[in-house]
Amino acid sequence: MGKIKILAIASSGGHWIQLLRLLPAFDGQDLIFVSTHKGNQAQVEGYKFYAVTDATRWEKLKLIKMAFEVRRIIVNENPDVIISTGAAPGLMAVIWGRLKRKKTIWIDSIANVDRISMSGRIAKPFSRLHLTQWDHLADNKSTLFKGTVIS
């Protein structure tokens, strides 16, 4: 079996840290990283890295720009799997990925203790695998709990 091409995408900060904690699970695969801060490239030296515009739901034009930057990366890289630990760029990647019939994985941030994040709720129908890091938030149907990335 050949290498799987994985696009791993998250916003900078806590989402990015959680994504990096998954690195051992991707050992031996073809990894591409995407984040909202160019400085994050130093943490994934040796892997292909793209920086996209940082945007929130309150910055509609920047959000649209970022969405199309993410789309361009997905079209050009053609990953087999898209995985995100959260926020806007990950949400856009999961949506574009689903539209391109890619395998998509959403891991909701451990910071969301009381309920799935807004991005996570939007990502749910676009995710082939939708995970929470809190057992009590799993419905064991469409959202599963398989553990945490930070212990």
Coordinates of C-alpha atoms in Angstrom, one line a residue:
M1 CA 0.0 0.0 0.0
G2 CA 1.4 3.4 -1.0
K3 CA 1.5 6.6 1.0
I4 CA -1.7 8.4 1.8
K5 CA -1.6 12.1 1.0
I6 CA -3.0 14.0 4.0
L7 CA -3.8 17.7 4.2
A8 CA -3.7 18.7 7.8
I9 CA -5.2 22.1 8.5
A10 CA -5.9 24.3 11.5
S11 CA -5.9 27.9 12.7
S12 CA -2.9 29.1 14.6
G13 CA -2.8 28.7 18.3
G14 CA -4.6 25.9 20.2
H15 CA -6.0 24.3 17.1
W16 CA -2.6 24.2 15.6
I17 CA -1.0 22.7 18.7
Q18 CA -3.7 20.0 18.8
L19 CA -3.0 19.2 15.1
L20 CA 0.7 18.8 15.8
R21 CA 0.0 16.3 18.6
L22 CA -1.4 14.0 15.9
L23 CA 1.9 14.0 14.0
P24 CA 2.9 10.5 15.1
A25 CA -0.3 9.1 13.7
F26 CA 0.7 10.2 10.3
D27 CA 4.2 8.7 10.3
G28 CA 5.2 7.5 6.9
Q29 CA 2.5 9.4 5.0
D30 CA 2.7 12.3 2.6
L31 CA 1.8 15.3 4.8
I32 CA 0.8 18.8 3.8
F33 CA 0.2 21.4 6.4
V34 CA -1.9 24.5 6.2
S35 CA -2.4 27.2 8.9
T36 CA -3.1 30.9 9.3
H37 CA 0.4 31.9 10.5
K38 CA 3.6 31.7 8.3
G39 CA 5.6 31.2 11.5
N40 CA 4.0 27.8 12.0
Q41 CA 6.1 26.5 9.1
A42 CA 9.1 26.2 11.4
Q43 CA 7.2 23.6 13.5
V44 CA 6.7 21.3 10.5
E45 CA 10.1 21.7 8.8
G46 CA 10.6 19.1 6.1
Y47 CA 6.9 19.0 5.2
K48 CA 5.1 21.1 2.6
F49 CA 3.4 24.1 4.2
Y50 CA 0.9 26.7 3.1
A51 CA -0.2 29.8 5.0
V52 CA -3.7 31.2 4.3
T53 CA -5.5 34.4 5.3
D54 CA -6.6 34.4 9.0
A55 CA -10.3 35.3 9.1
T56 CA -13.2 35.0 11.5
R57 CA -17.0 34.9 10.9
W58 CA -17.0 38.7 11.5
E59 CA -14.6 39.4 8.6
K60 CA -16.7 38.2 5.7
L61 CA -14.4 39.4 2.9
K62 CA -11.3 37.9 4.5
L63 CA -13.3 34.7 5.1
I64 CA -14.2 34.4 1.4
K65 CA -10.6 35.1 0.4
M66 CA -9.4 32.4 2.8
A67 CA -12.0 29.9 1.5
F68 CA -10.7 30.3 -2.0
E69 CA -7.1 30.0 -0.9
V70 CA -8.0 26.7 0.8
R71 CA -9.9 25.5 -2.3
R72 CA -6.8 26.3 -4.5
I73 CA -4.6 24.2 -2.2
I74 CA -7.0 21.3 -2.2
V75 CA -7.3 21.4 -6.0
N76 CA -3.5 21.7 -6.6
E77 CA -2.5 19.1 -3.9
N78 CA -5.3 16.7 -4.4
P79 CA -5.1 15.0 -1.0
D80 CA -6.6 11.7 -0.2
V81 CA -7.6 12.8 3.3
I82 CA -8.3 16.2 4.9
I83 CA -8.1 16.4 8.7
S84 CA -8.7 19.5 10.8
T85 CA -8.7 20.3 14.5
G86 CA -10.7 23.4 14.0
A87 CA -11.7 26.8 13.2
A88 CA -12.4 28.6 9.9
P89 CA -9.7 27.3 7.6
G90 CA -10.3 23.7 8.7
L91 CA -14.1 24.2 8.2
M92 CA -13.5 25.5 4.6
A93 CA -11.2 22.5 3.9
V94 CA -13.7 20.0 5.1
I95 CA -16.4 21.6 3.0
W96 CA -14.3 21.8 -0.2
G97 CA -13.0 18.3 0.5
R98 CA -16.5 16.8 0.8
L99 CA -17.5 18.6 -2.5
K100 CA -14.4 17.0 -4.1
R101 CA -15.3 13.6 -2.6
K102 CA -12.3 13.4 -0.3
K103 CA -12.2 11.7 3.0
T104 CA -12.7 14.4 5.7
I105 CA -12.0 14.2 9.4
W106 CA -13.0 16.9 11.9
I107 CA -11.6 16.7 15.4
D108 CA -13.3 19.3 17.6
S109 CA -11.1 21.3 19.9
I110 CA -10.6 20.1 23.4
A111 CA -11.4 23.7 24.5
N112 CA -15.1 23.1 23.7
V113 CA -16.2 21.5 26.9
D114 CA -19.9 22.4 26.9
R115 CA -20.8 21.8 23.3
I116 CA -19.4 21.2 19.9
S117 CA -17.9 24.4 18.4
M118 CA -19.8 26.4 15.9
S119 CA -17.3 25.4 13.2
G120 CA -17.7 21.8 14.3
R121 CA -21.4 21.9 14.1
I122 CA -21.2 23.3 10.6
A123 CA -18.5 20.8 9.6
K124 CA -20.5 17.8 10.9
P125 CA -22.5 17.0 7.7
F126 CA -19.3 17.5 5.6
S127 CA -17.2 15.2 7.7
R128 CA -16.8 11.6 7.0
L129 CA -15.5 11.2 10.6
H130 CA -16.6 13.8 13.2
L131 CA -14.9 13.5 16.5
T132 CA -15.1 15.3 19.9
Q133 CA -12.5 15.2 22.6
W134 CA -15.1 15.1 25.3
D135 CA -16.9 11.8 26.0
H136 CA -20.1 13.6 27.1
L137 CA -20.4 15.5 23.8
A138 CA -20.4 12.3 21.6
D139 CA -23.7 11.0 20.4
N140 CA -22.1 7.7 19.3
K141 CA -23.8 8.1 15.9
S142 CA -22.5 11.0 13.9
T143 CA -20.1 12.4 16.5
L144 CA -17.7 10.0 18.2
F145 CA -15.3 10.1 21.2
K146 CA -12.1 8.2 20.7
G147 CA -9.9 10.1 23.2
T148 CA -8.0 13.3 23.4
V149 CA -5.0 14.7 21.6
I150 CA -3.8 16.5 24.8
S151 CA -3.9 14.7 28.0

